[in-house]
Amino acid sequence: MKTELRVALGGRLYGVERPWGALPSTPGRITDLAVDRDGLVHVLLRRDSAVDPDGPCVVTLAADGRFLRSWGEALCLDAHKIATMPVGGLAIVDRDAHRILFCDDEGRVQKQIGESHRPGQPFNHPSDIAFAPDGGFYVADGYGNGHIHRFDASGSLIASWGSLGTAPGAFLTPHGICVLSDGRVIVADRENSRVQSFSAEGACLAVWDAFLRPQDVIADAEDRIHVCDSIPTLSLLSPDGALLGRCRPVLNGAHGLWLGAAGDIFLAETNPNRITRLFPVAI
């Protein structure tokens, strides 16, 4: 008989469903996911383009986990993170091609930021992207630069900040990023095993260090911050960083996470290769 798992987070009880979703067999492995305004779950797959056979970059699932379609066979060299855009569509971080691709829901590229295969123009192995309330966005330029780049809604670069290091405001792989409703920017500084909070202009406001290699951060409608790390735990923080709850919903850790409209929490696991869904249950 299958045992139902339960975890608690921030005063709420969740059931744990793993694996979730009818994912087809592909050469790619799950690296991230994003839920759009229609409840569709877009699962990002990455593969080693030097040795792996061709396969889709994105698998789209219905809200109940049914397979709908897959696409993007020639889209990315090294798909790393994915995010929904405020105006609809998806932004995909193509890490080792040093670019961000902005696609419609069918996978057609509408825009690109960063020059393909040209590190430093401006990205050097970027890791994640997050959108601000004003339509602008921030890119965590995680593996080569140790920077955060701020862009306006048109895609023009406004400012960059950060450096490689361990001091407050510096990074050892800014790996995940999200933006709160007041414009504060939250960064999972993975190899420093901490999460940092910044103003919209890049001033370091706080450093929270009760994590082991945090992989991703995302905020809910109340600006509560969810952090998945490599302990593995899922932590819930207040907007000011106070710990509201902690649980262990996955086996070895999640590389990405996203929130569903019905209170679900989706976690993208790489080992084992699967999606885990947390769903609210009555206490």
mmCIF file of C-alpha atoms in Angstrom:
data_model
loop_
_atom_site.group_PDB
_atom_site.id
_atom_site.type_symbol
_atom_site.label_atom_id
_atom_site.label_comp_id
_atom_site.label_asym_id
_atom_site.label_seq_id
_atom_site.Cartn_x
_atom_site.Cartn_y
_atom_site.Cartn_z
ATOM 1 C CA MET A 1 0.000 0.000 0.000
ATOM 2 C CA LYS A 2 1.319 3.458 -0.920
ATOM 3 C CA THR A 3 2.056 5.581 2.148
ATOM 4 C CA GLU A 4 0.885 9.186 2.054
ATOM 5 C CA LEU A 5 3.531 11.623 3.230
ATOM 6 C CA ARG A 6 2.741 14.850 5.074
ATOM 7 C CA VAL A 7 4.893 17.915 5.748
ATOM 8 C CA ALA A 8 4.204 21.162 7.609
ATOM 9 C CA LEU A 9 5.259 24.611 6.433
ATOM 10 C CA GLY A 10 4.297 27.951 7.956
ATOM 11 C CA GLY A 11 1.268 26.619 9.840
ATOM 12 C CA ARG A 12 -0.071 24.759 6.817
ATOM 13 C CA LEU A 13 -0.104 20.990 6.283
ATOM 14 C CA TYR A 14 0.744 19.576 2.865
ATOM 15 C CA GLY A 15 0.434 16.213 1.221
ATOM 16 C CA VAL A 16 3.412 15.094 -0.838
ATOM 17 C CA GLU A 17 2.922 13.632 -4.306
ATOM 18 C CA ARG A 18 6.029 12.291 -5.983
ATOM 19 C CA PRO A 19 6.500 11.768 -8.795
ATOM 20 C CA TRP A 20 3.877 14.126 -10.220
ATOM 21 C CA GLY A 21 2.931 14.577 -13.858
ATOM 22 C CA ALA A 22 2.880 12.387 -16.963
ATOM 23 C CA LEU A 23 6.325 13.271 -18.251
ATOM 24 C CA PRO A 24 7.410 11.443 -21.389
ATOM 25 C CA SER A 25 10.754 9.691 -21.638
ATOM 26 C CA THR A 26 13.277 12.135 -23.146
ATOM 27 C CA PRO A 27 17.076 12.559 -23.248
ATOM 28 C CA GLY A 28 16.763 15.640 -21.035
ATOM 29 C CA ARG A 29 16.652 15.819 -17.264
ATOM 30 C CA ILE A 30 14.408 18.096 -15.214
ATOM 31 C CA THR A 31 16.126 21.319 -14.206
ATOM 32 C CA ASP A 32 13.265 23.751 -13.450
ATOM 33 C CA LEU A 33 9.573 24.493 -13.956
ATOM 34 C CA ALA A 34 7.122 27.388 -14.045
ATOM 35 C CA VAL A 35 3.333 27.608 -13.728
ATOM 36 C CA ASP A 36 1.566 30.097 -15.986
ATOM 37 C CA ARG A 37 -1.607 32.116 -15.357
ATOM 38 C CA ASP A 38 -3.734 29.354 -16.921
ATOM 39 C CA GLY A 39 -2.333 26.770 -14.513
ATOM 40 C CA LEU A 40 -0.200 25.010 -17.124
ATOM 41 C CA VAL A 41 3.078 23.614 -15.807
ATOM 42 C CA HIS A 42 6.054 24.145 -18.099
ATOM 43 C CA VAL A 43 8.875 21.730 -17.234
ATOM 44 C CA LEU A 44 12.361 22.694 -18.410
ATOM 45 C CA LEU A 45 14.715 19.907 -19.467
ATOM 46 C CA ARG A 46 18.446 20.146 -19.944
ATOM 47 C CA ARG A 47 20.871 17.858 -21.677
ATOM 48 C CA ASP A 48 24.545 17.785 -22.580
ATOM 49 C CA SER A 49 24.400 19.018 -26.157
ATOM 50 C CA ALA A 50 27.864 17.594 -26.837
ATOM 51 C CA VAL A 51 26.880 13.976 -26.231
ATOM 52 C CA ASP A 52 23.128 13.572 -25.644
ATOM 53 C CA PRO A 53 20.680 12.905 -28.481
ATOM 54 C CA ASP A 54 18.245 15.626 -29.506
ATOM 55 C CA GLY A 55 15.129 16.061 -27.435
ATOM 56 C CA PRO A 56 12.604 18.671 -26.315
ATOM 57 C CA CYS A 57 13.582 21.597 -24.112
ATOM 58 C CA VAL A 58 10.135 22.061 -22.549
ATOM 59 C CA VAL A 59 7.299 19.704 -21.649
ATOM 60 C CA THR A 60 3.940 21.351 -20.929
ATOM 61 C CA LEU A 61 1.550 19.625 -18.528
ATOM 62 C CA ALA A 62 -2.041 20.433 -17.635
ATOM 63 C CA ALA A 63 -2.887 21.487 -14.084
ATOM 64 C CA ASP A 64 -3.816 17.881 -13.289
ATOM 65 C CA GLY A 65 -0.497 16.589 -14.622
ATOM 66 C CA ARG A 66 -1.672 15.355 -18.023
ATOM 67 C CA PHE A 67 0.834 15.586 -20.853
ATOM 68 C CA LEU A 68 -0.137 18.274 -23.362
ATOM 69 C CA ARG A 69 2.867 18.841 -25.586
ATOM 70 C CA SER A 70 6.643 19.083 -25.799
ATOM 71 C CA TRP A 71 8.680 21.548 -27.798
ATOM 72 C CA GLY A 72 12.010 23.288 -28.293
ATOM 73 C CA GLU A 73 14.138 20.480 -29.731
ATOM 74 C CA ALA A 74 16.685 22.947 -31.127
ATOM 75 C CA LEU A 75 15.980 25.824 -28.766
ATOM 76 C CA CYS A 76 18.675 25.676 -26.073
ATOM 77 C CA LEU A 77 22.269 24.624 -25.750
ATOM 78 C CA ASP A 78 22.091 24.332 -21.952
ATOM 79 C CA ALA A 79 18.641 25.056 -20.511
ATOM 80 C CA HIS A 80 18.956 26.022 -16.835
ATOM 81 C CA LYS A 81 15.959 28.001 -15.482
ATOM 82 C CA ILE A 82 12.525 29.080 -16.695
ATOM 83 C CA ALA A 83 10.052 31.773 -15.616
ATOM 84 C CA THR A 84 6.652 33.019 -16.729
ATOM 85 C CA MET A 85 6.475 36.589 -18.005
ATOM 86 C CA PRO A 86 3.921 39.130 -16.714
ATOM 87 C CA VAL A 87 2.519 39.641 -20.223
ATOM 88 C CA GLY A 88 2.394 35.920 -20.983
ATOM 89 C CA GLY A 89 5.008 33.652 -22.462
ATOM 90 C CA LEU A 90 8.166 32.176 -20.989
ATOM 91 C CA ALA A 91 11.711 33.326 -20.331
ATOM 92 C CA ILE A 92 14.362 30.606 -20.553
ATOM 93 C CA VAL A 93 17.926 30.903 -19.296
ATOM 94 C CA ASP A 94 20.270 29.193 -21.778
ATOM 95 C CA ARG A 95 23.226 29.081 -19.431
ATOM 96 C CA ASP A 96 26.230 27.997 -21.499
ATOM 97 C CA ALA A 97 25.048 29.929 -24.570
ATOM 98 C CA HIS A 98 25.137 33.091 -22.370
ATOM 99 C CA ARG A 99 21.637 34.264 -23.269
ATOM 100 C CA ILE A 100 18.013 34.608 -22.191
ATOM 101 C CA LEU A 101 15.302 33.551 -24.651
ATOM 102 C CA PHE A 102 11.818 35.073 -24.450
ATOM 103 C CA CYS A 103 9.283 32.720 -26.037
ATOM 104 C CA ASP A 104 5.553 32.537 -26.559
ATOM 105 C CA ASP A 105 3.682 29.583 -25.094
ATOM 106 C CA GLU A 106 4.273 27.577 -28.272
ATOM 107 C CA GLY A 107 8.048 27.997 -28.091
ATOM 108 C CA ARG A 108 8.536 30.655 -30.743
ATOM 109 C CA VAL A 109 11.376 33.002 -29.757
ATOM 110 C CA GLN A 110 10.127 36.587 -29.603
ATOM 111 C CA LYS A 111 13.254 38.223 -28.218
ATOM 112 C CA GLN A 112 16.748 37.460 -26.968
ATOM 113 C CA ILE A 113 18.952 39.213 -24.400
ATOM 114 C CA GLY A 114 22.667 38.398 -24.475
ATOM 115 C CA GLU A 115 24.761 37.519 -27.495
ATOM 116 C CA SER A 116 24.791 33.818 -28.316
ATOM 117 C CA HIS A 117 28.086 32.088 -27.478
ATOM 118 C CA ARG A 118 29.739 35.377 -26.508
ATOM 119 C CA PRO A 119 30.469 35.369 -22.761
ATOM 120 C CA GLY A 120 30.439 38.792 -21.185
ATOM 121 C CA GLN A 121 27.920 40.324 -23.632
ATOM 122 C CA PRO A 122 26.667 40.830 -20.924
ATOM 123 C CA PHE A 123 26.164 37.341 -19.458
ATOM 124 C CA ASN A 124 28.798 34.820 -18.417
ATOM 125 C CA HIS A 125 26.879 31.579 -17.764
ATOM 126 C CA PRO A 126 23.680 33.136 -16.321
ATOM 127 C CA SER A 127 21.586 31.062 -13.941
ATOM 128 C CA ASP A 128 18.113 32.578 -13.359
ATOM 129 C CA ILE A 129 15.680 35.385 -14.187
ATOM 130 C CA ALA A 130 12.909 37.086 -12.201
ATOM 131 C CA PHE A 131 10.396 39.783 -13.115
ATOM 132 C CA ALA A 132 9.647 42.908 -11.083
ATOM 133 C CA PRO A 133 6.185 44.455 -10.539
ATOM 134 C CA ASP A 134 6.967 47.210 -13.072
ATOM 135 C CA GLY A 135 7.648 44.687 -15.841
ATOM 136 C CA GLY A 136 11.412 44.981 -15.623
ATOM 137 C CA PHE A 137 13.517 41.978 -14.782
ATOM 138 C CA TYR A 138 16.684 40.841 -13.051
ATOM 139 C CA VAL A 139 19.143 38.190 -14.198
ATOM 140 C CA ALA A 140 21.384 36.263 -11.816
ATOM 141 C CA ASP A 141 24.606 35.983 -13.797
ATOM 142 C CA GLY A 142 25.699 33.113 -11.725
ATOM 143 C CA TYR A 143 28.624 31.001 -12.841
ATOM 144 C CA GLY A 144 31.190 33.312 -14.437
ATOM 145 C CA ASN A 145 30.377 36.856 -13.330
ATOM 146 C CA GLY A 146 28.881 36.783 -9.847
ATOM 147 C CA HIS A 147 26.631 39.670 -10.903
ATOM 148 C CA ILE A 148 22.988 40.709 -10.812
ATOM 149 C CA HIS A 149 21.837 42.612 -13.912
ATOM 150 C CA ARG A 150 18.777 44.869 -13.855
ATOM 151 C CA PHE A 151 16.799 45.494 -17.058
ATOM 152 C CA ASP A 152 13.786 47.670 -17.769
ATOM 153 C CA ALA A 153 10.608 46.274 -19.334
ATOM 154 C CA SER A 154 11.943 46.895 -22.844
ATOM 155 C CA GLY A 155 15.047 44.817 -22.150
ATOM 156 C CA SER A 156 17.529 47.677 -21.814
ATOM 157 C CA LEU A 157 20.252 47.165 -19.214
ATOM 158 C CA ILE A 158 19.876 49.643 -16.344
ATOM 159 C CA ALA A 159 22.567 48.559 -13.902
ATOM 160 C CA SER A 160 24.703 45.659 -12.674
ATOM 161 C CA TRP A 161 26.077 44.904 -9.247
ATOM 162 C CA GLY A 162 27.968 42.242 -7.332
ATOM 163 C CA SER A 163 31.327 40.509 -7.499
ATOM 164 C CA LEU A 164 32.843 37.130 -6.754
ATOM 165 C CA GLY A 165 33.508 36.708 -3.050
ATOM 166 C CA THR A 166 32.138 36.030 0.403
ATOM 167 C CA ALA A 167 31.518 39.549 1.747
ATOM 168 C CA PRO A 168 27.941 40.834 2.027
ATOM 169 C CA GLY A 169 26.752 41.778 -1.443
ATOM 170 C CA ALA A 170 29.248 39.471 -3.171
ATOM 171 C CA PHE A 171 28.374 36.046 -4.575
ATOM 172 C CA LEU A 172 29.697 32.552 -5.088
ATOM 173 C CA THR A 173 27.125 31.548 -7.715
ATOM 174 C CA PRO A 174 23.969 33.667 -7.506
ATOM 175 C CA HIS A 175 21.789 30.722 -8.502
ATOM 176 C CA GLY A 176 18.142 31.666 -7.866
ATOM 177 C CA ILE A 177 16.386 35.029 -7.796
ATOM 178 C CA CYS A 178 12.950 36.511 -7.092
ATOM 179 C CA VAL A 179 11.471 39.991 -6.617
ATOM 180 C CA LEU A 180 9.068 41.068 -3.852
ATOM 181 C CA SER A 181 6.111 43.373 -4.409
ATOM 182 C CA ASP A 182 8.016 46.342 -2.946
ATOM 183 C CA GLY A 183 10.873 45.823 -5.395
ATOM 184 C CA ARG A 184 13.333 44.072 -3.097
ATOM 185 C CA VAL A 185 15.459 41.483 -4.853
ATOM 186 C CA ILE A 186 16.090 38.124 -3.132
ATOM 187 C CA VAL A 187 19.055 36.028 -4.288
ATOM 188 C CA ALA A 188 20.021 32.440 -3.470
ATOM 189 C CA ASP A 189 23.809 32.787 -3.134
ATOM 190 C CA ARG A 190 24.382 29.071 -3.470
ATOM 191 C CA GLU A 191 28.048 28.358 -2.807
ATOM 192 C CA ASN A 192 28.065 30.863 0.058
ATOM 193 C CA SER A 193 25.152 28.869 1.563
ATOM 194 C CA ARG A 194 23.078 31.982 2.145
ATOM 195 C CA VAL A 195 20.217 34.095 0.816
ATOM 196 C CA GLN A 196 20.722 37.830 0.350
ATOM 197 C CA SER A 197 18.197 40.667 0.165
ATOM 198 C CA PHE A 198 18.829 43.776 -1.941
ATOM 199 C CA SER A 199 17.066 46.995 -2.774
ATOM 200 C CA ALA A 200 15.905 47.400 -6.353
ATOM 201 C CA GLU A 201 19.063 49.446 -6.971
ATOM 202 C CA GLY A 202 21.411 46.810 -5.541
ATOM 203 C CA ALA A 203 22.069 47.921 -1.966
ATOM 204 C CA CYS A 204 22.607 44.870 0.267
ATOM 205 C CA LEU A 205 19.899 44.954 2.945
ATOM 206 C CA ALA A 206 20.252 41.600 4.719
ATOM 207 C CA VAL A 207 22.084 38.279 4.679
ATOM 208 C CA TRP A 208 20.323 35.079 5.844
ATOM 209 C CA ASP A 209 22.626 32.115 6.285
ATOM 210 C CA ALA A 210 20.630 29.186 7.723
ATOM 211 C CA PHE A 211 20.901 27.168 4.492
ATOM 212 C CA LEU A 212 23.127 24.669 2.721
ATOM 213 C CA ARG A 213 23.670 25.547 -0.942
ATOM 214 C CA PRO A 214 20.249 27.132 -1.585
ATOM 215 C CA GLN A 215 19.168 26.388 -5.138
ATOM 216 C CA ASP A 216 16.119 28.573 -5.705
ATOM 217 C CA VAL A 217 13.876 31.227 -4.158
ATOM 218 C CA ILE A 218 10.328 32.297 -4.968
ATOM 219 C CA ALA A 219 7.824 34.567 -3.213
ATOM 220 C CA ASP A 220 4.071 34.182 -2.831
ATOM 221 C CA ALA A 221 1.376 36.885 -3.010
ATOM 222 C CA GLU A 222 2.128 37.834 0.611
ATOM 223 C CA ASP A 223 5.853 38.202 -0.142
ATOM 224 C CA ARG A 224 6.673 35.140 1.948
ATOM 225 C CA ILE A 225 9.863 33.640 0.550
ATOM 226 C CA HIS A 226 10.249 29.934 -0.232
ATOM 227 C CA VAL A 227 13.812 28.575 -0.326
ATOM 228 C CA CYS A 228 14.868 25.087 -1.427
ATOM 229 C CA ASP A 229 18.351 23.955 -0.475
ATOM 230 C CA SER A 230 20.635 20.924 -0.481
ATOM 231 C CA ILE A 231 20.134 19.666 3.074
ATOM 232 C CA PRO A 232 17.489 19.049 1.584
ATOM 233 C CA THR A 233 14.881 21.351 3.079
ATOM 234 C CA LEU A 234 12.155 23.704 1.927
ATOM 235 C CA SER A 235 12.051 26.810 4.121
ATOM 236 C CA LEU A 236 9.438 29.538 4.398
ATOM 237 C CA LEU A 237 10.594 33.024 5.402
ATOM 238 C CA SER A 238 8.748 36.227 6.180
ATOM 239 C CA PRO A 239 9.491 39.167 3.847
ATOM 240 C CA ASP A 240 12.110 40.263 6.385
ATOM 241 C CA GLY A 241 13.768 36.860 6.639
ATOM 242 C CA ALA A 242 12.238 35.412 9.803
ATOM 243 C CA LEU A 243 11.880 31.641 9.595
ATOM 244 C CA LEU A 244 8.198 30.673 9.474
ATOM 245 C CA GLY A 245 8.591 26.971 8.789
ATOM 246 C CA ARG A 246 10.793 24.226 7.408
ATOM 247 C CA CYS A 247 10.239 20.757 6.003
ATOM 248 C CA ARG A 248 11.879 17.981 3.974
ATOM 249 C CA PRO A 249 9.598 17.171 1.016
ATOM 250 C CA VAL A 250 12.177 15.743 -1.418
ATOM 251 C CA LEU A 251 14.774 13.014 -1.302
ATOM 252 C CA ASN A 252 18.031 14.740 -2.235
ATOM 253 C CA GLY A 253 17.111 18.335 -3.026
ATOM 254 C CA ALA A 254 15.294 20.426 -5.614
ATOM 255 C CA HIS A 255 16.993 22.540 -8.283
ATOM 256 C CA GLY A 256 13.940 24.747 -8.875
ATOM 257 C CA LEU A 257 10.490 25.490 -7.481
ATOM 258 C CA TRP A 258 7.315 27.355 -8.394
ATOM 259 C CA LEU A 259 3.962 28.092 -6.756
ATOM 260 C CA GLY A 260 0.576 27.105 -8.141
ATOM 261 C CA ALA A 261 -2.536 29.261 -7.872
ATOM 262 C CA ALA A 262 -4.375 26.724 -5.697
ATOM 263 C CA GLY A 263 -1.677 26.717 -3.018
ATOM 264 C CA ASP A 264 0.374 23.906 -4.536
ATOM 265 C CA ILE A 265 4.158 23.995 -4.392
ATOM 266 C CA PHE A 266 6.023 22.329 -7.265
ATOM 267 C CA LEU A 267 9.649 21.240 -6.894
ATOM 268 C CA ALA A 268 11.944 20.250 -9.764
ATOM 269 C CA GLU A 269 14.236 17.429 -8.697
ATOM 270 C CA THR A 270 17.270 16.291 -10.659
ATOM 271 C CA ASN A 271 18.131 13.249 -8.537
ATOM 272 C CA PRO A 272 15.884 11.373 -8.898
ATOM 273 C CA ASN A 273 14.597 12.960 -12.093
ATOM 274 C CA ARG A 274 11.024 13.967 -11.200
ATOM 275 C CA ILE A 275 8.587 16.627 -10.069
ATOM 276 C CA THR A 276 7.267 16.689 -6.517
ATOM 277 C CA ARG A 277 3.969 18.446 -5.767
ATOM 278 C CA LEU A 278 2.952 19.673 -2.311
ATOM 279 C CA PHE A 279 -0.790 20.225 -1.963
ATOM 280 C CA PRO A 280 -2.588 21.792 1.025
ATOM 281 C CA VAL A 281 -4.606 19.419 3.224
ATOM 282 C CA ALA A 282 -6.783 20.016 6.259
ATOM 283 C CA ILE A 283 -5.011 19.870 9.599
#
